[in-house]
PDB file of C-alpha atoms and ligand atoms in Angstrom:
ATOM      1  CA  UNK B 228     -26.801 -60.834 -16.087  1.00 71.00           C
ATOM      2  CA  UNK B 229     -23.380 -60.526 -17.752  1.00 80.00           C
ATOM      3  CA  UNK B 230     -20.827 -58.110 -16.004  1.00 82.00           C
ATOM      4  CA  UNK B 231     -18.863 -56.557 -18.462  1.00 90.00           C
ATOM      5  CA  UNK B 232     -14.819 -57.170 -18.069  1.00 93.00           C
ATOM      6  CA  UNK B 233     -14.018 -53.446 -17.921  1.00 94.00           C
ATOM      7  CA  UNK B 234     -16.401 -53.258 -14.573  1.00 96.00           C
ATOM      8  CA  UNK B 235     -14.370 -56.068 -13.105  1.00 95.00           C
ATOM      9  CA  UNK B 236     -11.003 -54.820 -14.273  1.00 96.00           C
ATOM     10  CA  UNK B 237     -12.045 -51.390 -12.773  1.00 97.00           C
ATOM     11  CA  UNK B 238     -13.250 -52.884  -9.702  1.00 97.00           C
ATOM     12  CA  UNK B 239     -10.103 -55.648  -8.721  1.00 97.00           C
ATOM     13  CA  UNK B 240      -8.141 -52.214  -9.573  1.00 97.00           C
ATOM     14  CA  UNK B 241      -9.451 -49.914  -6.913  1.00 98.00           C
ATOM     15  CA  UNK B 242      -9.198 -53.185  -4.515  1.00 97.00           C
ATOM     16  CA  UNK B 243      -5.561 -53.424  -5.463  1.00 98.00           C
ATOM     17  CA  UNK B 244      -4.346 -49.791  -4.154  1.00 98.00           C
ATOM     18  CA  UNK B 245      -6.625 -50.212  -0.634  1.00 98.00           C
ATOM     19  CA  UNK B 246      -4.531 -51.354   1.460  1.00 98.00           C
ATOM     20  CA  UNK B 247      -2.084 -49.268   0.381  1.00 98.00           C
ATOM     21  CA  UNK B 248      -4.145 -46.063   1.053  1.00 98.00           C
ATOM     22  CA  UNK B 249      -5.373 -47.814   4.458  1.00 98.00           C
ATOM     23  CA  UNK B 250      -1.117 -47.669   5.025  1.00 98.00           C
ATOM     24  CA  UNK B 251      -0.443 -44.378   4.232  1.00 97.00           C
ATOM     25  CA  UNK B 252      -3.685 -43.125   6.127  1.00 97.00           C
ATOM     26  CA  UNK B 253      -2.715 -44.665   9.002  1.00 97.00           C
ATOM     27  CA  UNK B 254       1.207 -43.628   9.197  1.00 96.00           C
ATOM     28  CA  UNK B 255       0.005 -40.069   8.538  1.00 96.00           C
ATOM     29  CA  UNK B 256      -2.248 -40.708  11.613  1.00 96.00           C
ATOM     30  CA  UNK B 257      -0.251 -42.254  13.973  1.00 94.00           C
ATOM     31  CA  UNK B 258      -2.318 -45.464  14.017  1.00 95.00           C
ATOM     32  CA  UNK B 259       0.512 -47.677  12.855  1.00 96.00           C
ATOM     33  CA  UNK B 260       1.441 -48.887  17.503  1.00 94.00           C
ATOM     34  CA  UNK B 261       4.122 -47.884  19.004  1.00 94.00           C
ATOM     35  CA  UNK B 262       6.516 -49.542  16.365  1.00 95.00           C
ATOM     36  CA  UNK B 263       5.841 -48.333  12.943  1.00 95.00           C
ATOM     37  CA  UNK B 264       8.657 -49.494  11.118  1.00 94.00           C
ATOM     38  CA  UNK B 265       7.976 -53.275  12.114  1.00 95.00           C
ATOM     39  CA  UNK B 266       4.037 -52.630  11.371  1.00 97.00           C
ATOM     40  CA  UNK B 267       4.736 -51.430   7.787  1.00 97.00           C
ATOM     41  CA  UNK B 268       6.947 -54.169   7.238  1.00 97.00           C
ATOM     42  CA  UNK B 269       4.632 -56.791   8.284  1.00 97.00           C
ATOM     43  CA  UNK B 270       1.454 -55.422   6.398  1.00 98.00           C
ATOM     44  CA  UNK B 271       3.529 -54.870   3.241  1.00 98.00           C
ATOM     45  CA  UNK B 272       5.078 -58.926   3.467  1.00 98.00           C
ATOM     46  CA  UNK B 273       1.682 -60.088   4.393  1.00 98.00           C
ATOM     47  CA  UNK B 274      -0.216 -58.062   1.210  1.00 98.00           C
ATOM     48  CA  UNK B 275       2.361 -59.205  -1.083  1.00 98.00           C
ATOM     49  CA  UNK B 276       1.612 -63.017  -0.111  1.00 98.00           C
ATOM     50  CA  UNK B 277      -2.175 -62.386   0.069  1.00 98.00           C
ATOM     51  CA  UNK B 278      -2.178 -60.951  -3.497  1.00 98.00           C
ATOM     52  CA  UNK B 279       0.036 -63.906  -4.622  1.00 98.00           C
ATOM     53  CA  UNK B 280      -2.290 -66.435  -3.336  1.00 98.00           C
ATOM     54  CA  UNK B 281      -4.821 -64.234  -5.152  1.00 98.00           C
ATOM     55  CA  UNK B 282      -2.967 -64.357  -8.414  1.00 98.00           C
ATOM     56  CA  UNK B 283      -2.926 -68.186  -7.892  1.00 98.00           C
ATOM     57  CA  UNK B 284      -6.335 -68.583  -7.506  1.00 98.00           C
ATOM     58  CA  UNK B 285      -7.619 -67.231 -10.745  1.00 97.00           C
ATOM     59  CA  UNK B 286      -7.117 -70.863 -12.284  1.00 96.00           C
ATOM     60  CA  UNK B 287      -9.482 -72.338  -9.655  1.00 97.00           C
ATOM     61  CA  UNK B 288     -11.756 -69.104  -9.808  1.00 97.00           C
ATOM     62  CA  UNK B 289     -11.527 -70.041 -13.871  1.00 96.00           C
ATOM     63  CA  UNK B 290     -12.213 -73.690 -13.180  1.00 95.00           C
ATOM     64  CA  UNK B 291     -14.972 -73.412 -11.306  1.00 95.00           C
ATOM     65  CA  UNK B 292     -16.659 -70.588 -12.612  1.00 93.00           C
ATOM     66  CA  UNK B 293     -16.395 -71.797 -16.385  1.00 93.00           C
ATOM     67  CA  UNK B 294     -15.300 -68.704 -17.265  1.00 92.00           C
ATOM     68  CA  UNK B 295     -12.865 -66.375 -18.802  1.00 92.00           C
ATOM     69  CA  UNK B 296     -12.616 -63.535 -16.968  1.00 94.00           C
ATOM     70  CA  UNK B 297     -10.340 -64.903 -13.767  1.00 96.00           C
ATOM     71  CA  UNK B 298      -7.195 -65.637 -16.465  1.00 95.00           C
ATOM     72  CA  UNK B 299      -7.777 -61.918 -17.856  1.00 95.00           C
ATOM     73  CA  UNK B 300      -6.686 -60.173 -14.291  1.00 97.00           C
ATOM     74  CA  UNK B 301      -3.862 -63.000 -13.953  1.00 96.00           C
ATOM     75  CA  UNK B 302      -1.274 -59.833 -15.216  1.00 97.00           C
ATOM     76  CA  UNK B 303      -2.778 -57.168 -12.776  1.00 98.00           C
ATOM     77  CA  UNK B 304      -3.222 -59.048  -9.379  1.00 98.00           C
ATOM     78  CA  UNK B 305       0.998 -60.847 -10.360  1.00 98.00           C
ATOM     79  CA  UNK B 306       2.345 -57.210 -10.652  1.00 98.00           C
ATOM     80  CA  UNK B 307       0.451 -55.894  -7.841  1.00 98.00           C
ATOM     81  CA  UNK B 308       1.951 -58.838  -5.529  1.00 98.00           C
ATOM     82  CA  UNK B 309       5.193 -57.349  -7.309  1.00 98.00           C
ATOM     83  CA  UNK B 310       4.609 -54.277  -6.091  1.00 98.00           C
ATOM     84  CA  UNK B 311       3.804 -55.122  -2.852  1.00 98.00           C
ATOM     85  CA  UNK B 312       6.821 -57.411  -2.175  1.00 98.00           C
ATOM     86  CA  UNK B 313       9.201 -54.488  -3.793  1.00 98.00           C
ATOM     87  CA  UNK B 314       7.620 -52.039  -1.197  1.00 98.00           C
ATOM     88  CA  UNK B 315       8.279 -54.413   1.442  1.00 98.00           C
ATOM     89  CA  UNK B 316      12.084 -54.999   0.432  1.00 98.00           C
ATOM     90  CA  UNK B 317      12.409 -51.256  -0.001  1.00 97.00           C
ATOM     91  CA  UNK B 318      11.036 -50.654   3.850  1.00 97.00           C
ATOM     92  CA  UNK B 319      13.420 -53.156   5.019  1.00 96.00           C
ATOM     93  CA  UNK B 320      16.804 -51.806   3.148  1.00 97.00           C
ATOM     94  CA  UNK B 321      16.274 -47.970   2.989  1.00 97.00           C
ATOM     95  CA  UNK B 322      13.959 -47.339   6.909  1.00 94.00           C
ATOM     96  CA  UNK B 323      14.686 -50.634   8.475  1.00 93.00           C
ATOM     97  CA  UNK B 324      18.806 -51.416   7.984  1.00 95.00           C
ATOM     98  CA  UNK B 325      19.158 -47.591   6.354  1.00 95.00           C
ATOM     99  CA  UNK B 326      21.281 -48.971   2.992  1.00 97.00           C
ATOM    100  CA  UNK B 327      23.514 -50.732   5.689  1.00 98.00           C
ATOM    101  CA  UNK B 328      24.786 -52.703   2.656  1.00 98.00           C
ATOM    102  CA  UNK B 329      27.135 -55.445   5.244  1.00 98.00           C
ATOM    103  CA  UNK B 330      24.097 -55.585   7.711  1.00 97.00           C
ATOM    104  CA  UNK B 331      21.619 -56.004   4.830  1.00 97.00           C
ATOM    105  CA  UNK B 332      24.417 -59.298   3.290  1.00 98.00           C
ATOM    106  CA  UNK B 333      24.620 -61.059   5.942  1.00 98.00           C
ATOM    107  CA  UNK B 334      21.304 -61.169   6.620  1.00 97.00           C
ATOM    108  CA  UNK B 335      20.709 -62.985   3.363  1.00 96.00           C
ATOM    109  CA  UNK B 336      23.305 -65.128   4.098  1.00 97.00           C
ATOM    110  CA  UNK B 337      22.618 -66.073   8.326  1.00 97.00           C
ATOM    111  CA  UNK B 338      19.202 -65.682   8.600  1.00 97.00           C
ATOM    112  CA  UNK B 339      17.380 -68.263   6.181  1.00 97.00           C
ATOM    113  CA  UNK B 340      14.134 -66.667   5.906  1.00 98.00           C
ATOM    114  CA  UNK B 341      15.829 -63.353   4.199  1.00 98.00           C
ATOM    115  CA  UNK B 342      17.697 -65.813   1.934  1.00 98.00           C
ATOM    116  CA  UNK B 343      14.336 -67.452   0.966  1.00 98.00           C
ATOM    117  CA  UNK B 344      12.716 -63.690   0.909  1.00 98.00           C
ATOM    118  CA  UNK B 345      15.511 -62.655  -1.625  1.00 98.00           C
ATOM    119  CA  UNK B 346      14.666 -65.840  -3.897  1.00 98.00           C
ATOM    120  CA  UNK B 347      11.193 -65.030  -4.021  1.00 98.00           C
ATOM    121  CA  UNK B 348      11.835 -61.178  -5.155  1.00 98.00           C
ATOM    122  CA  UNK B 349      13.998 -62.116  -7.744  1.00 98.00           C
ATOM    123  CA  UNK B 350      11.522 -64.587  -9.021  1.00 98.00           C
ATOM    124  CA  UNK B 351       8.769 -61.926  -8.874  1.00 98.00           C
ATOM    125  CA  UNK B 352      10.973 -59.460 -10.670  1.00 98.00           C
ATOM    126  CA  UNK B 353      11.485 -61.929 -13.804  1.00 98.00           C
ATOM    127  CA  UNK B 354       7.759 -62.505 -13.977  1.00 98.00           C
ATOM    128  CA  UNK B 355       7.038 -58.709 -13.601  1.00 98.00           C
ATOM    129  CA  UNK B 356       9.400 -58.475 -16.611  1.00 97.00           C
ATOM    130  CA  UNK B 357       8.225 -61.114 -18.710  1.00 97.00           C
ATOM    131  CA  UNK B 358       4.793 -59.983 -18.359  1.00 96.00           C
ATOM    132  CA  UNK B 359       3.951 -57.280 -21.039  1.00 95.00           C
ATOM    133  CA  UNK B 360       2.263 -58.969 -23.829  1.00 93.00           C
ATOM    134  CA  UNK B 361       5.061 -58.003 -26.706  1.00 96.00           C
ATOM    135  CA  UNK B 362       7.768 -59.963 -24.167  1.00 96.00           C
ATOM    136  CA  UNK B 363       5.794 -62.985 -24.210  1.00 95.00           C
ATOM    137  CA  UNK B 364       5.306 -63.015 -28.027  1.00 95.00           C
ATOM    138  CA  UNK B 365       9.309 -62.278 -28.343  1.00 96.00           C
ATOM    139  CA  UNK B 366       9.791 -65.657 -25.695  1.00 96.00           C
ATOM    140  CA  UNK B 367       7.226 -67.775 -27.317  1.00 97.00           C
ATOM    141  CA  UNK B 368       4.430 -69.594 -25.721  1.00 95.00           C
ATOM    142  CA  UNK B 369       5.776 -72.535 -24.539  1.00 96.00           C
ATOM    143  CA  UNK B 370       9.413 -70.747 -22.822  1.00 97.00           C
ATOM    144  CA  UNK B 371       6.675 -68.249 -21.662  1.00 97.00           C
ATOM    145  CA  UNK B 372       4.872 -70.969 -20.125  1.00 95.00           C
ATOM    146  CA  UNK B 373       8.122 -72.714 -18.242  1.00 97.00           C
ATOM    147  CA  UNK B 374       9.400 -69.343 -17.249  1.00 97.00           C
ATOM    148  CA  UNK B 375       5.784 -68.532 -15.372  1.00 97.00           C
ATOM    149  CA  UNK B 376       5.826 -71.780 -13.801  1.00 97.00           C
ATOM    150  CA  UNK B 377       8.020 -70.501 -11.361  1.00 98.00           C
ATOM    151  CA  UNK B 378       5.390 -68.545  -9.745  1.00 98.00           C
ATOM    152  CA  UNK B 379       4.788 -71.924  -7.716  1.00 97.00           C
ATOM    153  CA  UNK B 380       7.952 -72.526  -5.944  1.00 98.00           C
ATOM    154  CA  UNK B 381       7.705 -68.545  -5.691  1.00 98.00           C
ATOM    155  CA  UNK B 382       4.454 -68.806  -3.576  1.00 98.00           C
ATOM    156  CA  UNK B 383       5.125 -72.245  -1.685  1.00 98.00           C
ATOM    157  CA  UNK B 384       8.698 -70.042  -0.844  1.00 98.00           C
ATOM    158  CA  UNK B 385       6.859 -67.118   0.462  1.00 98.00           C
ATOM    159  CA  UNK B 386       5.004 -68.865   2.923  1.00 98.00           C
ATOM    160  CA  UNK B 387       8.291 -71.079   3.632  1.00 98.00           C
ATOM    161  CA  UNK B 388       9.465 -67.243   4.367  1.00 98.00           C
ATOM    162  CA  UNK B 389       6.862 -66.616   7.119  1.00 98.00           C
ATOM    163  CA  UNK B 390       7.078 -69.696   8.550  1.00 98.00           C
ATOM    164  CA  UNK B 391      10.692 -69.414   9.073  1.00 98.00           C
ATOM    165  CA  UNK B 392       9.993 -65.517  10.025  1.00 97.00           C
ATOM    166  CA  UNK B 393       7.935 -66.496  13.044  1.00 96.00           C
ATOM    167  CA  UNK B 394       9.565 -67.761  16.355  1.00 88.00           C
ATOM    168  CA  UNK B 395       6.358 -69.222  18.908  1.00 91.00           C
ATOM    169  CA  UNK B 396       2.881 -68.590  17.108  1.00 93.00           C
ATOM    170  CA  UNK B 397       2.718 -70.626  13.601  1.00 96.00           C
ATOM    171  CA  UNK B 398      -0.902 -70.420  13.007  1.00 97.00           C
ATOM    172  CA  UNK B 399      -0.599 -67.791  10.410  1.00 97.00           C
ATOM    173  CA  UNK B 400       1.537 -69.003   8.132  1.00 98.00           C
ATOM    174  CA  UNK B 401       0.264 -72.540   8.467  1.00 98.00           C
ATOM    175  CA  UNK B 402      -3.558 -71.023   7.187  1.00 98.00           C
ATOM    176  CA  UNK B 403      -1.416 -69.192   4.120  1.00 98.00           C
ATOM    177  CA  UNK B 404       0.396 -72.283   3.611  1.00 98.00           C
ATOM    178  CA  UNK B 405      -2.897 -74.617   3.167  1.00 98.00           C
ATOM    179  CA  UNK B 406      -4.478 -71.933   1.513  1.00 98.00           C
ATOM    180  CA  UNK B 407      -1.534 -72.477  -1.204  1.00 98.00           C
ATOM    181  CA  UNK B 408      -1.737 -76.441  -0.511  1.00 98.00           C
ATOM    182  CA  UNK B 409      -5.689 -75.807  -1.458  1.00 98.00           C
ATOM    183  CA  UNK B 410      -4.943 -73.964  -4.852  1.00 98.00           C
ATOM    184  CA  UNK B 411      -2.163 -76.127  -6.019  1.00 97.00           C
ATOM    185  CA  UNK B 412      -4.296 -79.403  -5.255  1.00 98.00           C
ATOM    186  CA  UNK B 413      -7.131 -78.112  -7.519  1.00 97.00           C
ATOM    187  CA  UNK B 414      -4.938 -77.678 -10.401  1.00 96.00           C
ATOM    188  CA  UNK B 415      -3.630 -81.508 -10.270  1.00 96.00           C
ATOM    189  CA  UNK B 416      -7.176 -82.734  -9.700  1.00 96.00           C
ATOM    190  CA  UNK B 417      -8.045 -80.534 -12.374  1.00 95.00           C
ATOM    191  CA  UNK B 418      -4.921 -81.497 -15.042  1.00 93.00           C
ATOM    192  CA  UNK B 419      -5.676 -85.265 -13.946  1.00 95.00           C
ATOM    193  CA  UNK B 420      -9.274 -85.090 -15.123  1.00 94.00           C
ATOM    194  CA  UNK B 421      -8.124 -83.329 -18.401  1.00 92.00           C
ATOM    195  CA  UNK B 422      -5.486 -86.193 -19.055  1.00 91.00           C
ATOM    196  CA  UNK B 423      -8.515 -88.447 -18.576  1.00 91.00           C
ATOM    197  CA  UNK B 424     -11.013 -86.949 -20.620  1.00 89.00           C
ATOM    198  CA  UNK B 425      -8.377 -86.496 -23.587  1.00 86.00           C
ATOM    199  CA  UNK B 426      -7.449 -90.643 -22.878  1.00 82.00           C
ATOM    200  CA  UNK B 427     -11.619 -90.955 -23.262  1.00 76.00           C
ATOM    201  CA  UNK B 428     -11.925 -92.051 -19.896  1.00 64.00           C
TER     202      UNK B 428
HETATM  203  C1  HEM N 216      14.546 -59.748  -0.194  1.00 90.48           C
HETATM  204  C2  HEM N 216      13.310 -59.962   0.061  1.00 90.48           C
HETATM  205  C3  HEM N 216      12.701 -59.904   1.427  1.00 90.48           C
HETATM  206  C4  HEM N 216      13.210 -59.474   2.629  1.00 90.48           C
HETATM  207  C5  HEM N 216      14.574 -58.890   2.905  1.00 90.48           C
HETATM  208  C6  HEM N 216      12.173 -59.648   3.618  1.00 90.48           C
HETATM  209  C7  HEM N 216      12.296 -59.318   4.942  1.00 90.48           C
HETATM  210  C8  HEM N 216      11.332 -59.494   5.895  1.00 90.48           C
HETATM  211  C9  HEM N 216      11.440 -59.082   7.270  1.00 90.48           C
HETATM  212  C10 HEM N 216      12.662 -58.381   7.879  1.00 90.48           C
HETATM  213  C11 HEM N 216      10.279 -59.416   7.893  1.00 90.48           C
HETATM  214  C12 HEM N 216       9.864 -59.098   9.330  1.00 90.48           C
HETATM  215  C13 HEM N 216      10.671 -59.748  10.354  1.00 90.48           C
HETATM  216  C14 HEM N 216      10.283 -59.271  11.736  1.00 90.48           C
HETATM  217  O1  HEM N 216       9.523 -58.305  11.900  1.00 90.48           O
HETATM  218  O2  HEM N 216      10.788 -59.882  12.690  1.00 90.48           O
HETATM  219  C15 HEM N 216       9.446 -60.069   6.907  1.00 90.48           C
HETATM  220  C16 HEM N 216       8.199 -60.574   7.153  1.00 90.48           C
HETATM  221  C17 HEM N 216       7.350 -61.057   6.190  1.00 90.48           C
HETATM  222  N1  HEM N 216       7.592 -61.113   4.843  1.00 90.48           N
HETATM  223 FE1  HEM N 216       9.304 -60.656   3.923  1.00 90.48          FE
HETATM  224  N2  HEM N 216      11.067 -60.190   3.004  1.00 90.48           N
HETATM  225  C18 HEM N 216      11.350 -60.351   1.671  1.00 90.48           C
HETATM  226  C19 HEM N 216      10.513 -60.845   0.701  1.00 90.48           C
HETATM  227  C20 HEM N 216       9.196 -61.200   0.911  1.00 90.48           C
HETATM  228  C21 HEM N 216       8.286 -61.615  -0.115  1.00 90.48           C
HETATM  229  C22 HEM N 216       8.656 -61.718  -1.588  1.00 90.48           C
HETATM  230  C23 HEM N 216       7.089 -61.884   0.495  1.00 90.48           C
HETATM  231  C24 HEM N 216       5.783 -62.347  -0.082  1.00 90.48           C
HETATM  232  C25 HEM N 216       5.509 -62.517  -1.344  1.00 90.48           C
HETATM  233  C26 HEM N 216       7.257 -61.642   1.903  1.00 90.48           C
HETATM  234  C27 HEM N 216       6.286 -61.813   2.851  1.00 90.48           C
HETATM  235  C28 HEM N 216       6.464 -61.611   4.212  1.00 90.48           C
HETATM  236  C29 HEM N 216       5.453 -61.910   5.210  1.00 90.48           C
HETATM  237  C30 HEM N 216       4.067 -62.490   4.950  1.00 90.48           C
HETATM  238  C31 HEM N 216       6.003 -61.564   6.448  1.00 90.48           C
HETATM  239  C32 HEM N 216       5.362 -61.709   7.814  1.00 90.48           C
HETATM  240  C33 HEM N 216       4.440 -60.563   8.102  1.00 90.48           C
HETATM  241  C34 HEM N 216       3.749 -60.731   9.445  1.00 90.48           C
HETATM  242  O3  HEM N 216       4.413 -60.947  10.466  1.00 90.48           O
HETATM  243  O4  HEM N 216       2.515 -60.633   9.466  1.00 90.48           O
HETATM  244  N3  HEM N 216       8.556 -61.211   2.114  1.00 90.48           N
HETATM  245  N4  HEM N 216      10.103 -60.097   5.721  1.00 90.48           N
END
């Protein structure tokens, strides 16, 4: 049986705004520990790395399904990492440092995993950007193509981020950082056998 896109679409876009209504359900509930500020902050980082790593593994999903659909939501599940990363900055500079503008510098320029944060948002923001389908046609395919490249070193960064983040227990960040190890690896196997099959090996 064929699912029709529109289902999926529908579907990934309900999945999309869960955890955000999980959030808000629980900070208007009081189920958010005895440190809310810090727990919103860390669910908000970790969703916006999760939906990257999502984003990035629509190519596998596409390689191994044979199948068009995964490259379709490639826009939707990019901005909603977007989103999730902005929402994250926006807890740290307006609840967590309160526009403390000095405080909020030299972070970015002591503490290395803010600097690396920073690159990643910015990199995020240009691909949110560059995104709508009339932008694209304006840049071309192939500058399109270079510019969206730079959603790798924008994932491999934001699990650089977390590691850095983390002072004893590296487990986490280590899983999201093979998970990323995982997606890239399929793509070279899978560009490799492509150069290959085009050499009529
Ligand atoms: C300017 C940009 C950013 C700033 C200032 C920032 C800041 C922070 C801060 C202050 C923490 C928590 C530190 C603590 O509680 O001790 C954190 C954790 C985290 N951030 Fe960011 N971040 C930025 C961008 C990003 C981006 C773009 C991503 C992902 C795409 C991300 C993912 C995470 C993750 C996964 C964590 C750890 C959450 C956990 O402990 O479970 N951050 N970040």
């Amino acid at each position: 049986m064929k699912i029709p896109f529109r289902a999926i679409w529908w579907t990934v876009l309900v999945f999309v705004f869960l955890p955000l209504v999980w959030l808000i359900y629980n900070a208007l509930t009081g189920g958010l520990g005895a440190n809310p500020i810090e727990a919103i902050n860390r669910y908000l980082g970790d969703w916006a790395l999760r939906f990257l790593l999502i984003a990035l593994a629509l190519t596998p999903i596409r390689i191994f399904t044979k199948q068009a659909w995964p490259i379709r939501l490639r826009r939707m599940l990019g901005l909603t990492a977007f989103f999730y990363a902005f929402a994250h900055l926006s807890n740290y500079v307006v609840i967590d440092q309160f526009f403390d503008w000095a405080t909020i510098w030299q972070d970015i320029v002591k503490r290395r995993f803010i600097t690396v944060g920073m690159v990643v948002i910015l990199i995020l923001l240009v691909l949110a950007l560059t995104s709508p389908a009339r932008i694209a046609k304006r840049l071309g395919a192939k500058k399109w193509k270079q510019l969206h490249w730079l959603v790798y070193p924008a994932g491999a960064l934001a699990c650089l981020h977390f590691f850095w983040m983390v002072k004893a227990d590296i487990r986490e960040p280590i899983i999201y950082g093979i998970i990323f190890s995982i997606l890239i690896i399929i793509r070279l196997v899978e560009r490799h056998r492509k150069k290959l099959s085009l050499r009529g090996n």
